mmCIF file of C-alpha atoms and ligand atoms in Angstrom:
data_model
loop_
_atom_site.group_PDB
_atom_site.id
_atom_site.type_symbol
_atom_site.label_atom_id
_atom_site.label_comp_id
_atom_site.label_asym_id
_atom_site.label_seq_id
_atom_site.Cartn_x
_atom_site.Cartn_y
_atom_site.Cartn_z
ATOM 1 C CA MET A 18 0.048 -0.012 -0.064
ATOM 2 C CA GLU A 19 1.184 3.508 -0.726
ATOM 3 C CA LEU A 20 2.231 5.566 2.186
ATOM 4 C CA ASN A 21 -0.242 8.302 1.494
ATOM 5 C CA GLU A 22 -3.064 5.653 1.512
ATOM 6 C CA MET A 23 -1.686 4.168 4.826
ATOM 7 C CA LYS A 24 -1.792 7.870 6.319
ATOM 8 C CA LYS A 25 -5.331 8.494 5.205
ATOM 9 C CA ILE A 26 -6.351 5.273 6.942
ATOM 10 C CA PHE A 27 -4.279 6.139 10.117
ATOM 11 C CA THR A 28 -6.238 9.627 10.195
ATOM 12 C CA ALA A 29 -9.477 7.897 9.723
ATOM 13 C CA LEU A 30 -8.553 5.544 12.623
ATOM 14 C CA TYR A 31 -6.939 7.771 15.071
ATOM 15 C CA GLY A 32 -7.639 11.180 13.999
ATOM 16 C CA ASP A 33 -5.409 14.137 12.762
ATOM 17 C CA GLY A 34 -1.924 14.808 14.182
ATOM 18 C CA GLU A 35 1.735 13.937 13.781
ATOM 19 C CA MET A 36 2.650 10.701 12.057
ATOM 20 C CA ARG A 37 5.879 9.057 12.356
ATOM 21 C CA VAL A 38 6.810 6.349 9.733
ATOM 22 C CA PHE A 39 9.141 3.361 10.387
ATOM 23 C CA ALA A 40 9.953 0.414 8.020
ATOM 24 C CA SER A 41 11.893 -2.772 8.143
ATOM 25 C CA PRO A 42 12.265 -5.351 5.712
ATOM 26 C CA GLY A 43 11.736 -9.202 5.138
ATOM 27 C CA ARG A 44 14.851 -11.256 4.233
ATOM 28 C CA VAL A 45 15.645 -14.017 1.845
ATOM 29 C CA ASN A 46 18.426 -16.338 3.147
ATOM 30 C CA LEU A 47 21.016 -17.112 0.198
ATOM 31 C CA ILE A 48 22.738 -19.876 1.999
ATOM 32 C CA GLY A 49 23.440 -20.997 5.522
ATOM 33 C CA GLU A 50 20.159 -22.779 6.613
ATOM 34 C CA HIS A 51 19.530 -23.830 10.140
ATOM 35 C CA ILE A 52 23.154 -22.991 11.263
ATOM 36 C CA ASP A 53 22.530 -19.670 12.913
ATOM 37 C CA TYR A 54 21.820 -21.193 16.198
ATOM 38 C CA CYS A 55 24.805 -23.472 15.923
ATOM 39 C CA GLY A 56 26.989 -20.408 15.722
ATOM 40 C CA GLY A 57 27.468 -20.732 11.821
ATOM 41 C CA CYS A 58 28.033 -18.162 9.370
ATOM 42 C CA VAL A 59 24.825 -17.381 7.220
ATOM 43 C CA MET A 60 24.275 -15.054 4.069
ATOM 44 C CA PRO A 61 20.831 -13.568 4.201
ATOM 45 C CA ALA A 62 19.998 -10.438 2.048
ATOM 46 C CA ALA A 63 17.204 -7.838 3.222
ATOM 47 C CA LEU A 64 14.365 -7.665 0.697
ATOM 48 C CA THR A 65 12.429 -4.655 -0.751
ATOM 49 C CA MET A 66 9.081 -6.378 0.669
ATOM 50 C CA LYS A 67 8.662 -4.771 4.132
ATOM 51 C CA THR A 68 6.650 -3.865 7.041
ATOM 52 C CA THR A 69 5.772 -0.251 7.132
ATOM 53 C CA LEU A 70 4.692 1.178 10.279
ATOM 54 C CA VAL A 71 2.683 4.641 10.867
ATOM 55 C CA ALA A 72 2.801 5.694 14.500
ATOM 56 C CA ARG A 73 1.886 8.494 16.795
ATOM 57 C CA LYS A 74 2.547 8.804 20.724
ATOM 58 C CA ARG A 75 -0.167 9.360 22.968
ATOM 59 C CA ASN A 76 -0.233 11.005 26.315
ATOM 60 C CA ASP A 77 -1.747 8.018 28.246
ATOM 61 C CA ASP A 78 -0.516 4.509 28.472
ATOM 62 C CA ILE A 79 -3.049 3.000 25.936
ATOM 63 C CA ILE A 80 -1.616 0.868 23.046
ATOM 64 C CA ARG A 81 -3.742 0.347 19.808
ATOM 65 C CA LEU A 82 -2.585 -1.888 17.184
ATOM 66 C CA LYS A 83 -4.089 -2.196 13.720
ATOM 67 C CA ALA A 84 -3.022 -3.673 10.294
ATOM 68 C CA THR A 85 -4.123 -2.533 7.082
ATOM 69 C CA ASP A 86 -5.419 -5.948 6.015
ATOM 70 C CA LEU A 87 -7.136 -7.061 9.227
ATOM 71 C CA ASP A 88 -10.542 -5.984 10.607
ATOM 72 C CA ILE A 89 -9.294 -6.400 14.329
ATOM 73 C CA MET A 90 -7.919 -3.646 16.475
ATOM 74 C CA VAL A 91 -5.820 -4.796 19.401
ATOM 75 C CA GLU A 92 -6.256 -2.324 22.333
ATOM 76 C CA THR A 93 -4.109 -2.634 25.652
ATOM 77 C CA THR A 94 -2.280 -0.567 28.121
ATOM 78 C CA VAL A 95 1.422 -0.698 28.799
ATOM 79 C CA SER A 96 0.909 -2.031 32.437
ATOM 80 C CA GLU A 97 -1.683 -4.927 31.152
ATOM 81 C CA MET A 98 -0.017 -6.035 28.051
ATOM 82 C CA HIS A 99 2.192 -8.907 29.707
ATOM 83 C CA ASN A 100 -1.362 -10.563 30.235
ATOM 84 C CA LEU A 101 -1.796 -11.145 26.683
ATOM 85 C CA LYS A 102 0.810 -14.043 26.359
ATOM 86 C CA GLY A 103 -0.902 -16.730 23.986
ATOM 87 C CA LYS A 104 -4.385 -14.861 23.822
ATOM 88 C CA LEU A 105 -3.745 -12.790 20.592
ATOM 89 C CA ARG A 106 -4.866 -13.569 17.154
ATOM 90 C CA TRP A 107 -2.513 -10.980 15.941
ATOM 91 C CA GLY A 108 -0.193 -8.409 17.544
ATOM 92 C CA ASP A 109 1.944 -10.812 19.691
ATOM 93 C CA TYR A 110 5.254 -9.950 17.868
ATOM 94 C CA GLN A 111 4.661 -6.293 18.660
ATOM 95 C CA ILE A 112 3.704 -6.909 22.352
ATOM 96 C CA GLY A 113 6.426 -9.141 22.694
ATOM 97 C CA VAL A 114 8.929 -6.773 21.538
ATOM 98 C CA MET A 115 7.501 -3.880 24.008
ATOM 99 C CA LEU A 116 7.912 -6.376 26.779
ATOM 100 C CA GLU A 117 11.568 -6.955 25.938
ATOM 101 C CA LEU A 118 12.402 -3.312 25.403
ATOM 102 C CA MET A 119 10.893 -2.655 28.969
ATOM 103 C CA LYS A 120 13.231 -5.204 30.367
ATOM 104 C CA ASP A 121 15.999 -3.360 28.812
ATOM 105 C CA GLY A 122 14.899 0.001 30.682
ATOM 106 C CA TYR A 123 13.167 1.336 27.642
ATOM 107 C CA ASP A 124 10.316 3.597 28.676
ATOM 108 C CA ILE A 125 7.211 2.155 26.554
ATOM 109 C CA CYS A 126 4.706 5.059 26.069
ATOM 110 C CA GLY A 127 1.127 4.699 24.975
ATOM 111 C CA CYS A 128 0.739 4.743 21.052
ATOM 112 C CA ASP A 129 -1.496 4.315 18.043
ATOM 113 C CA LEU A 130 0.033 2.225 15.402
ATOM 114 C CA LEU A 131 -0.867 1.057 11.828
ATOM 115 C CA TYR A 132 0.969 -1.887 10.114
ATOM 116 C CA ASP A 133 1.188 -2.635 6.463
ATOM 117 C CA ASP A 134 3.269 -5.782 5.253
ATOM 118 C CA THR A 135 4.191 -6.491 1.756
ATOM 119 C CA VAL A 136 6.152 -9.449 3.084
ATOM 120 C CA PRO A 137 3.881 -12.499 2.705
ATOM 121 C CA HIS A 138 3.034 -14.233 5.949
ATOM 122 C CA GLY A 139 4.273 -17.527 6.675
ATOM 123 C CA GLY A 140 6.242 -17.718 3.430
ATOM 124 C CA GLY A 141 9.709 -18.201 5.148
ATOM 125 C CA LEU A 142 10.570 -14.651 4.321
ATOM 126 C CA SER A 143 10.602 -13.139 7.803
ATOM 127 C CA SER A 144 7.383 -11.215 7.863
ATOM 128 C CA SER A 145 7.804 -11.537 11.721
ATOM 129 C CA ALA A 146 11.078 -10.110 12.026
ATOM 130 C CA ALA A 147 10.019 -7.199 9.874
ATOM 131 C CA ILE A 148 7.114 -6.527 12.193
ATOM 132 C CA GLU A 149 9.242 -7.054 15.309
ATOM 133 C CA VAL A 150 12.229 -4.736 14.009
ATOM 134 C CA SER A 151 10.111 -1.900 12.917
ATOM 135 C CA THR A 152 8.158 -2.208 16.245
ATOM 136 C CA ALA A 153 11.446 -2.103 18.100
ATOM 137 C CA LEU A 154 12.876 0.741 16.313
ATOM 138 C CA CYS A 155 9.702 2.919 16.773
ATOM 139 C CA PHE A 156 9.457 2.420 20.610
ATOM 140 C CA ALA A 157 13.134 2.762 21.111
ATOM 141 C CA THR A 158 13.165 5.971 19.325
ATOM 142 C CA PHE A 159 10.291 7.144 21.335
ATOM 143 C CA SER A 160 11.883 6.303 24.467
ATOM 144 C CA ASN A 161 14.902 7.827 24.037
ATOM 145 C CA GLU A 162 13.188 11.215 22.803
ATOM 146 C CA LYS A 163 11.220 10.910 26.016
ATOM 147 C CA LYS A 164 14.377 10.473 28.101
ATOM 148 C CA GLY A 165 16.110 13.249 26.185
ATOM 149 C CA ILE A 166 18.623 10.720 25.045
ATOM 150 C CA ASP A 167 20.238 11.868 21.773
ATOM 151 C CA LYS A 168 22.110 9.035 20.282
ATOM 152 C CA LYS A 169 21.740 6.719 17.228
ATOM 153 C CA ILE A 170 19.820 3.608 17.714
ATOM 154 C CA ASP A 171 21.970 0.694 17.728
ATOM 155 C CA MET A 172 20.448 -1.584 15.299
ATOM 156 C CA ILE A 173 22.042 -4.708 16.336
ATOM 157 C CA GLU A 174 20.783 -4.169 19.866
ATOM 158 C CA ILE A 175 17.224 -3.808 18.056
ATOM 159 C CA ALA A 176 17.955 -7.141 16.500
ATOM 160 C CA LEU A 177 18.658 -8.939 19.683
ATOM 161 C CA ILE A 178 15.509 -7.411 21.199
ATOM 162 C CA ALA A 179 13.617 -8.714 18.609
ATOM 163 C CA GLN A 180 15.080 -12.186 18.893
ATOM 164 C CA ARG A 181 14.222 -12.351 22.475
ATOM 165 C CA ALA A 182 10.590 -11.503 21.903
ATOM 166 C CA GLU A 183 10.514 -14.648 19.644
ATOM 167 C CA HIS A 184 11.991 -16.711 22.463
ATOM 168 C CA ASN A 185 9.944 -15.414 25.333
ATOM 169 C CA PHE A 186 6.652 -14.392 23.878
ATOM 170 C CA ILE A 187 6.200 -16.505 20.785
ATOM 171 C CA GLY A 188 8.228 -19.551 22.063
ATOM 172 C CA VAL A 189 10.162 -20.028 19.016
ATOM 173 C CA LYS A 190 13.908 -20.476 19.927
ATOM 174 C CA CYS A 191 14.872 -18.881 16.672
ATOM 175 C CA GLY A 192 18.443 -17.929 15.781
ATOM 176 C CA ILE A 193 19.637 -14.156 15.028
ATOM 177 C CA MET A 194 19.490 -14.350 11.358
ATOM 178 C CA ASP A 195 16.219 -12.955 10.322
ATOM 179 C CA GLN A 196 16.159 -10.144 12.928
ATOM 180 C CA PHE A 197 19.796 -9.069 12.055
ATOM 181 C CA ALA A 198 19.098 -9.058 8.293
ATOM 182 C CA SER A 199 16.027 -7.016 8.857
ATOM 183 C CA ALA A 200 17.764 -4.485 11.045
ATOM 184 C CA MET A 201 21.218 -4.501 9.330
ATOM 185 C CA GLY A 202 20.403 -5.302 5.595
ATOM 186 C CA LYS A 203 21.870 -3.221 2.668
ATOM 187 C CA LYS A 204 20.524 -2.756 -0.562
ATOM 188 C CA ASP A 205 22.200 -4.873 -3.344
ATOM 189 C CA HIS A 206 24.181 -6.638 -0.608
ATOM 190 C CA ALA A 207 24.135 -9.901 1.290
ATOM 191 C CA VAL A 208 24.789 -9.859 5.089
ATOM 192 C CA TYR A 209 27.488 -12.298 5.911
ATOM 193 C CA LEU A 210 27.016 -12.794 9.483
ATOM 194 C CA ASN A 211 29.003 -14.997 12.037
ATOM 195 C CA CYS A 212 26.163 -15.817 14.345
ATOM 196 C CA ALA A 213 28.642 -16.641 17.275
ATOM 197 C CA THR A 214 30.231 -13.328 17.236
ATOM 198 C CA LEU A 215 27.702 -11.006 15.214
ATOM 199 C CA GLU A 216 30.607 -9.801 13.385
ATOM 200 C CA TYR A 217 29.255 -9.182 9.780
ATOM 201 C CA GLU A 218 30.273 -7.821 6.464
ATOM 202 C CA HIS A 219 28.043 -6.459 3.767
ATOM 203 C CA ILE A 220 28.877 -8.555 0.543
ATOM 204 C CA PRO A 221 28.155 -6.904 -2.801
ATOM 205 C CA LEU A 222 25.567 -9.071 -4.799
ATOM 206 C CA ASN A 223 26.913 -8.688 -8.377
ATOM 207 C CA LEU A 224 24.273 -10.869 -10.019
ATOM 208 C CA LYS A 225 25.242 -9.340 -13.446
ATOM 209 C CA ASP A 226 22.797 -10.950 -16.027
ATOM 210 C CA CYS A 227 20.923 -12.799 -13.218
ATOM 211 C CA SER A 228 17.991 -12.343 -10.880
ATOM 212 C CA ILE A 229 16.646 -13.779 -7.536
ATOM 213 C CA VAL A 230 13.472 -15.307 -7.883
ATOM 214 C CA LEU A 231 11.438 -16.390 -5.068
ATOM 215 C CA THR A 232 8.759 -19.169 -5.476
ATOM 216 C CA ASN A 233 6.180 -19.319 -2.949
ATOM 217 C CA THR A 234 4.526 -22.773 -2.465
ATOM 218 C CA ASN A 235 1.754 -21.004 -0.461
ATOM 219 C CA VAL A 236 2.157 -23.766 1.987
ATOM 220 C CA LYS A 237 2.258 -22.150 5.514
ATOM 221 C CA HIS A 238 4.660 -23.622 7.848
ATOM 222 C CA SER A 239 2.095 -24.228 10.647
ATOM 223 C CA LEU A 240 3.963 -27.128 12.174
ATOM 224 C CA GLY A 241 7.164 -25.255 12.055
ATOM 225 C CA SER A 242 7.670 -23.871 15.479
ATOM 226 C CA SER A 243 7.352 -27.180 17.107
ATOM 227 C CA LYS A 244 9.648 -28.817 14.439
ATOM 228 C CA TYR A 245 11.891 -25.907 14.626
ATOM 229 C CA ASN A 246 12.469 -26.396 18.441
ATOM 230 C CA GLU A 247 12.800 -30.224 17.898
ATOM 231 C CA ARG A 248 15.793 -29.462 15.351
ATOM 232 C CA ARG A 249 17.428 -27.317 18.002
ATOM 233 C CA ALA A 250 17.156 -29.910 20.610
ATOM 234 C CA GLU A 251 18.642 -32.492 18.295
ATOM 235 C CA CYS A 252 21.541 -30.168 17.549
ATOM 236 C CA GLU A 253 22.177 -29.843 21.365
ATOM 237 C CA GLU A 254 22.030 -33.640 21.693
ATOM 238 C CA GLY A 255 24.447 -33.909 19.033
ATOM 239 C CA LEU A 256 26.827 -31.235 20.307
ATOM 240 C CA ASN A 257 26.894 -32.789 23.490
ATOM 241 C CA ALA A 258 27.819 -36.167 22.227
ATOM 242 C CA LEU A 259 30.797 -34.559 20.108
ATOM 243 C CA LYS A 260 32.074 -32.654 23.093
ATOM 244 C CA THR A 261 32.829 -35.930 24.810
ATOM 245 C CA VAL A 262 35.697 -36.508 22.178
ATOM 246 C CA LEU A 263 36.195 -32.834 21.156
ATOM 247 C CA PRO A 264 36.455 -30.861 24.466
ATOM 248 C CA ASP A 265 37.435 -27.617 22.754
ATOM 249 C CA ILE A 266 34.396 -27.094 20.598
ATOM 250 C CA LYS A 267 31.897 -24.801 22.049
ATOM 251 C CA GLU A 268 29.370 -24.857 19.192
ATOM 252 C CA LEU A 269 28.432 -27.112 16.035
ATOM 253 C CA ALA A 270 29.989 -24.487 13.833
ATOM 254 C CA ASP A 271 33.277 -25.036 15.404
ATOM 255 C CA VAL A 272 33.501 -28.617 14.207
ATOM 256 C CA LYS A 273 35.220 -29.223 11.204
ATOM 257 C CA ILE A 274 34.375 -31.632 8.364
ATOM 258 C CA GLU A 275 37.167 -33.994 9.199
ATOM 259 C CA GLN A 276 36.427 -33.921 12.958
ATOM 260 C CA PHE A 277 32.858 -34.988 12.132
ATOM 261 C CA GLU A 278 33.771 -37.543 9.958
ATOM 262 C CA GLU A 279 36.313 -38.805 12.329
ATOM 263 C CA HIS A 280 34.144 -38.836 15.612
ATOM 264 C CA LYS A 281 30.504 -39.083 13.997
ATOM 265 C CA ASP A 282 29.800 -42.426 15.492
ATOM 266 C CA VAL A 283 29.850 -40.934 19.183
ATOM 267 C CA ILE A 284 26.316 -39.627 18.136
ATOM 268 C CA LYS A 285 24.448 -42.774 18.613
ATOM 269 C CA ASN A 286 21.121 -41.786 17.431
ATOM 270 C CA GLU A 287 21.367 -41.916 13.476
ATOM 271 C CA THR A 288 18.764 -39.201 12.948
ATOM 272 C CA THR A 289 20.804 -36.900 15.063
ATOM 273 C CA ARG A 290 24.089 -37.807 13.305
ATOM 274 C CA LYS A 291 22.218 -36.689 10.059
ATOM 275 C CA ARG A 292 21.189 -33.601 11.659
ATOM 276 C CA ILE A 293 24.841 -32.664 12.670
ATOM 277 C CA LYS A 294 25.979 -33.802 9.320
ATOM 278 C CA HIS A 295 23.853 -30.905 7.852
ATOM 279 C CA VAL A 296 25.153 -28.441 10.075
ATOM 280 C CA VAL A 297 28.755 -29.134 9.862
ATOM 281 C CA TYR A 298 28.663 -29.385 5.903
ATOM 282 C CA GLU A 299 26.308 -26.182 5.712
ATOM 283 C CA CYS A 300 28.727 -24.134 7.692
ATOM 284 C CA ASP A 301 31.670 -25.077 5.356
ATOM 285 C CA ARG A 302 29.265 -24.504 2.184
ATOM 286 C CA VAL A 303 28.512 -20.869 3.513
ATOM 287 C CA LYS A 304 32.168 -19.865 3.803
ATOM 288 C CA LYS A 305 32.940 -21.180 0.083
ATOM 289 C CA SER A 306 29.777 -19.514 -1.142
ATOM 290 C CA ALA A 307 30.784 -16.184 0.349
ATOM 291 C CA GLU A 308 34.273 -16.683 -1.478
ATOM 292 C CA ALA A 309 32.477 -17.593 -4.761
ATOM 293 C CA MET A 310 30.177 -14.405 -4.547
ATOM 294 C CA LYS A 311 33.306 -12.336 -3.867
ATOM 295 C CA ASN A 312 35.019 -13.694 -6.850
ATOM 296 C CA ASP A 313 31.813 -13.062 -8.951
ATOM 297 C CA ASP A 314 31.558 -16.854 -9.713
ATOM 298 C CA ILE A 315 27.664 -16.871 -9.496
ATOM 299 C CA ALA A 316 27.541 -20.466 -11.120
ATOM 300 C CA LEU A 317 29.710 -21.858 -8.185
ATOM 301 C CA PHE A 318 27.507 -20.003 -5.700
ATOM 302 C CA GLY A 319 24.347 -21.884 -7.342
ATOM 303 C CA GLN A 320 25.957 -25.218 -6.788
ATOM 304 C CA TYR A 321 26.462 -24.609 -3.226
ATOM 305 C CA MET A 322 22.927 -23.560 -3.062
ATOM 306 C CA ASN A 323 21.700 -26.756 -4.723
ATOM 307 C CA ALA A 324 23.849 -28.950 -2.457
ATOM 308 C CA SER A 325 22.237 -26.990 0.622
ATOM 309 C CA HIS A 326 18.677 -27.912 -0.567
ATOM 310 C CA ASP A 327 19.757 -31.673 -0.865
ATOM 311 C CA SER A 328 21.189 -31.705 2.759
ATOM 312 C CA LEU A 329 18.206 -29.891 4.040
ATOM 313 C CA GLN A 330 15.834 -32.358 2.183
ATOM 314 C CA TYR A 331 17.688 -35.587 3.209
ATOM 315 C CA ASP A 332 19.592 -35.049 6.351
ATOM 316 C CA TYR A 333 17.956 -32.141 8.061
ATOM 317 C CA GLU A 334 14.480 -32.930 6.932
ATOM 318 C CA VAL A 335 13.059 -29.365 6.829
ATOM 319 C CA THR A 336 11.603 -29.468 3.408
ATOM 320 C CA CYS A 337 8.239 -30.490 2.289
ATOM 321 C CA PRO A 338 7.011 -32.315 -1.247
ATOM 322 C CA GLU A 339 6.130 -28.575 -2.672
ATOM 323 C CA LEU A 340 9.606 -27.201 -2.015
ATOM 324 C CA ASP A 341 11.290 -30.284 -3.238
ATOM 325 C CA PHE A 342 9.056 -30.231 -6.513
ATOM 326 C CA VAL A 343 9.793 -26.722 -7.309
ATOM 327 C CA VAL A 344 13.611 -27.428 -6.720
ATOM 328 C CA ARG A 345 13.588 -30.509 -8.765
ATOM 329 C CA MET A 346 11.660 -28.979 -11.715
ATOM 330 C CA GLY A 347 13.625 -25.577 -11.616
ATOM 331 C CA ARG A 348 16.972 -27.366 -11.656
ATOM 332 C CA ASN A 349 16.274 -29.091 -14.802
ATOM 333 C CA MET A 350 15.404 -25.708 -16.394
ATOM 334 C CA ASP A 351 17.704 -23.633 -18.601
ATOM 335 C CA GLY A 352 19.362 -20.705 -16.909
ATOM 336 C CA VAL A 353 18.635 -21.792 -13.415
ATOM 337 C CA LEU A 354 22.121 -21.516 -11.601
ATOM 338 C CA GLY A 355 20.903 -22.611 -8.272
ATOM 339 C CA ILE A 356 17.770 -23.320 -6.236
ATOM 340 C CA ARG A 357 16.868 -24.288 -2.686
ATOM 341 C CA MET A 358 14.408 -23.680 -0.043
ATOM 342 C CA THR A 359 14.896 -20.608 2.147
ATOM 343 C CA GLY A 360 14.123 -19.911 5.728
ATOM 344 C CA ALA A 361 12.788 -22.369 8.314
ATOM 345 C CA GLY A 362 11.165 -24.709 5.765
ATOM 346 C CA PHE A 363 8.222 -26.977 6.132
ATOM 347 C CA GLY A 364 6.593 -24.854 3.356
ATOM 348 C CA GLY A 365 7.293 -21.045 2.305
ATOM 349 C CA CYS A 366 9.506 -20.092 -0.406
ATOM 350 C CA THR A 367 12.477 -21.452 -2.733
ATOM 351 C CA VAL A 368 15.185 -18.961 -3.712
ATOM 352 C CA ALA A 369 16.665 -19.296 -7.186
ATOM 353 C CA ILE A 370 19.450 -17.382 -8.871
ATOM 354 C CA ILE A 371 18.253 -17.420 -12.754
ATOM 355 C CA LYS A 372 19.711 -15.784 -16.004
ATOM 356 C CA ASN A 373 17.380 -12.968 -16.793
ATOM 357 C CA TYR A 374 16.606 -14.323 -20.242
ATOM 358 C CA ALA A 375 15.153 -17.408 -18.417
ATOM 359 C CA VAL A 376 13.013 -15.854 -15.678
ATOM 360 C CA ASP A 377 9.790 -15.422 -17.571
ATOM 361 C CA LYS A 378 10.028 -19.226 -18.969
ATOM 362 C CA TYR A 379 10.951 -20.363 -15.286
ATOM 363 C CA ILE A 380 7.958 -18.551 -13.799
ATOM 364 C CA GLU A 381 5.415 -19.753 -16.598
ATOM 365 C CA ARG A 382 6.574 -23.364 -16.533
ATOM 366 C CA ILE A 383 7.008 -23.789 -12.722
ATOM 367 C CA GLY A 384 3.412 -22.214 -12.380
ATOM 368 C CA VAL A 385 1.797 -24.613 -14.717
ATOM 369 C CA LEU A 386 3.602 -27.710 -13.320
ATOM 370 C CA PHE A 387 2.969 -26.818 -9.816
ATOM 371 C CA GLU A 388 -0.692 -26.162 -10.139
ATOM 372 C CA GLY A 389 -0.978 -29.446 -11.935
ATOM 373 C CA ARG A 390 0.641 -31.490 -9.482
ATOM 374 C CA PHE A 391 -0.644 -29.712 -6.153
ATOM 375 C CA GLY A 392 -4.022 -27.908 -7.432
ATOM 376 C CA HIS A 393 -3.174 -24.693 -6.174
ATOM 377 C CA LYS A 394 -1.093 -21.712 -7.458
ATOM 378 C CA ALA A 395 2.455 -20.852 -6.350
ATOM 379 C CA SER A 396 3.474 -17.126 -6.334
ATOM 380 C CA PHE A 397 6.533 -15.766 -7.748
ATOM 381 C CA TYR A 398 8.695 -12.669 -6.735
ATOM 382 C CA VAL A 399 11.471 -11.261 -8.880
ATOM 383 C CA THR A 400 12.953 -9.558 -6.032
ATOM 384 C CA GLY A 401 15.411 -6.585 -5.364
ATOM 385 C CA THR A 402 17.228 -6.536 -2.034
ATOM 386 C CA GLY A 403 16.760 -3.323 0.178
ATOM 387 C CA ASP A 404 17.896 -1.643 3.222
ATOM 388 C CA GLY A 405 17.410 -2.605 6.764
ATOM 389 C CA GLY A 406 15.113 -1.010 9.379
ATOM 390 C CA ARG A 407 14.947 2.904 9.408
ATOM 391 C CA GLU A 408 12.837 5.805 10.248
ATOM 392 C CA ILE A 409 11.343 7.181 6.938
HETATM 393 C C1 GLA B 559 14.058 -19.223 10.925
HETATM 394 C C2 GLA B 559 14.568 -18.730 12.019
HETATM 395 C C3 GLA B 559 16.177 -18.347 11.895
HETATM 396 C C4 GLA B 559 16.819 -19.413 11.260
HETATM 397 C C5 GLA B 559 16.048 -20.084 10.183
HETATM 398 C C6 GLA B 559 16.653 -21.441 9.452
HETATM 399 O O1 GLA B 559 13.774 -18.243 9.920
HETATM 400 O O2 GLA B 559 14.087 -17.451 12.440
HETATM 401 O O3 GLA B 559 16.847 -17.868 13.029
HETATM 402 O O4 GLA B 559 17.165 -20.664 11.991
HETATM 403 O O5 GLA B 559 14.786 -20.189 10.487
HETATM 404 O O6 GLA B 559 18.053 -21.175 8.961
#
């Protein structure tokens, strides 16, 4: 929705007055899947699809939340909002973030808020991180103004606060990748992020004659959060087993491929062993992929993307028939350099790097094949990359 349109809706809902605008993007992860919570390096990029938030401070402690595409309005107060855990149909990311900001000493003021999302929900493109980061930025900004603190907001701190909201209010023990990408993304760059240290580098995405094409299976990952936490527990179990023979490792990302191959039998459970195999090999792939991208070798980058999907399909087992189908069909098409699932999995999107001349053909062909096979349509986004969270 155009910003002017949003402002009109805001005024109709909340009356005339000052309007502040914040925005924060979704992300696509190019490579490095399900390793952020194991201390691995990941390579997401912020999208142009984003959450836009129009906000106005109030003089009391009432919080009103509304989205442009939803009929309901959530109304609460700063002192009562902690009671809403598990009770909301919508608005929990926002409330979770406000509560975490409070724990860090931010002064949460009453506020009227209107959200507009162009990141598809449940598509694995971090629509939730986009909401969280825009909300955290908005309230941190208002708090600093109220306290007379004149310093630039630390966007890494904002990302960490947003992640804690997921852990504590939503109940998903997510890594830091999504919130970091949403907060710290940069147009035409990937964020090469070491999730153990939070050191990062913006790597230029010189895609030359290629585009990033997302294919949304429109399968919402409803089982995602329980399966997600299950994978985290499996990683923990594998790590503990490996520590008995490799006492110096702190996280799975510290384990080299040779060490894993030498010691993998200490992981007795076969399924757990497969999970750890994915993590160890994926960590290695990301490093090589970053080099490939820096060397402008998109074809090689694409091969790592393909290998990443295979590992997620067979070893980590977080794909689904729809994702695997798009990947299998896509790989056989002319001009597709690499294709894999992106995000948490169990539904959502694939990301592909495709030669520009082949993009239309890909969309047309996959569209037909997908609908023929599954009886519902896939959606396609030929996407640009955008900047991280900011006030507009
Ligand atoms: C979700 C989580 C991230 C990350 C990915 C998988 O998007 O929020 O932290 O673990 O899944 O790579």
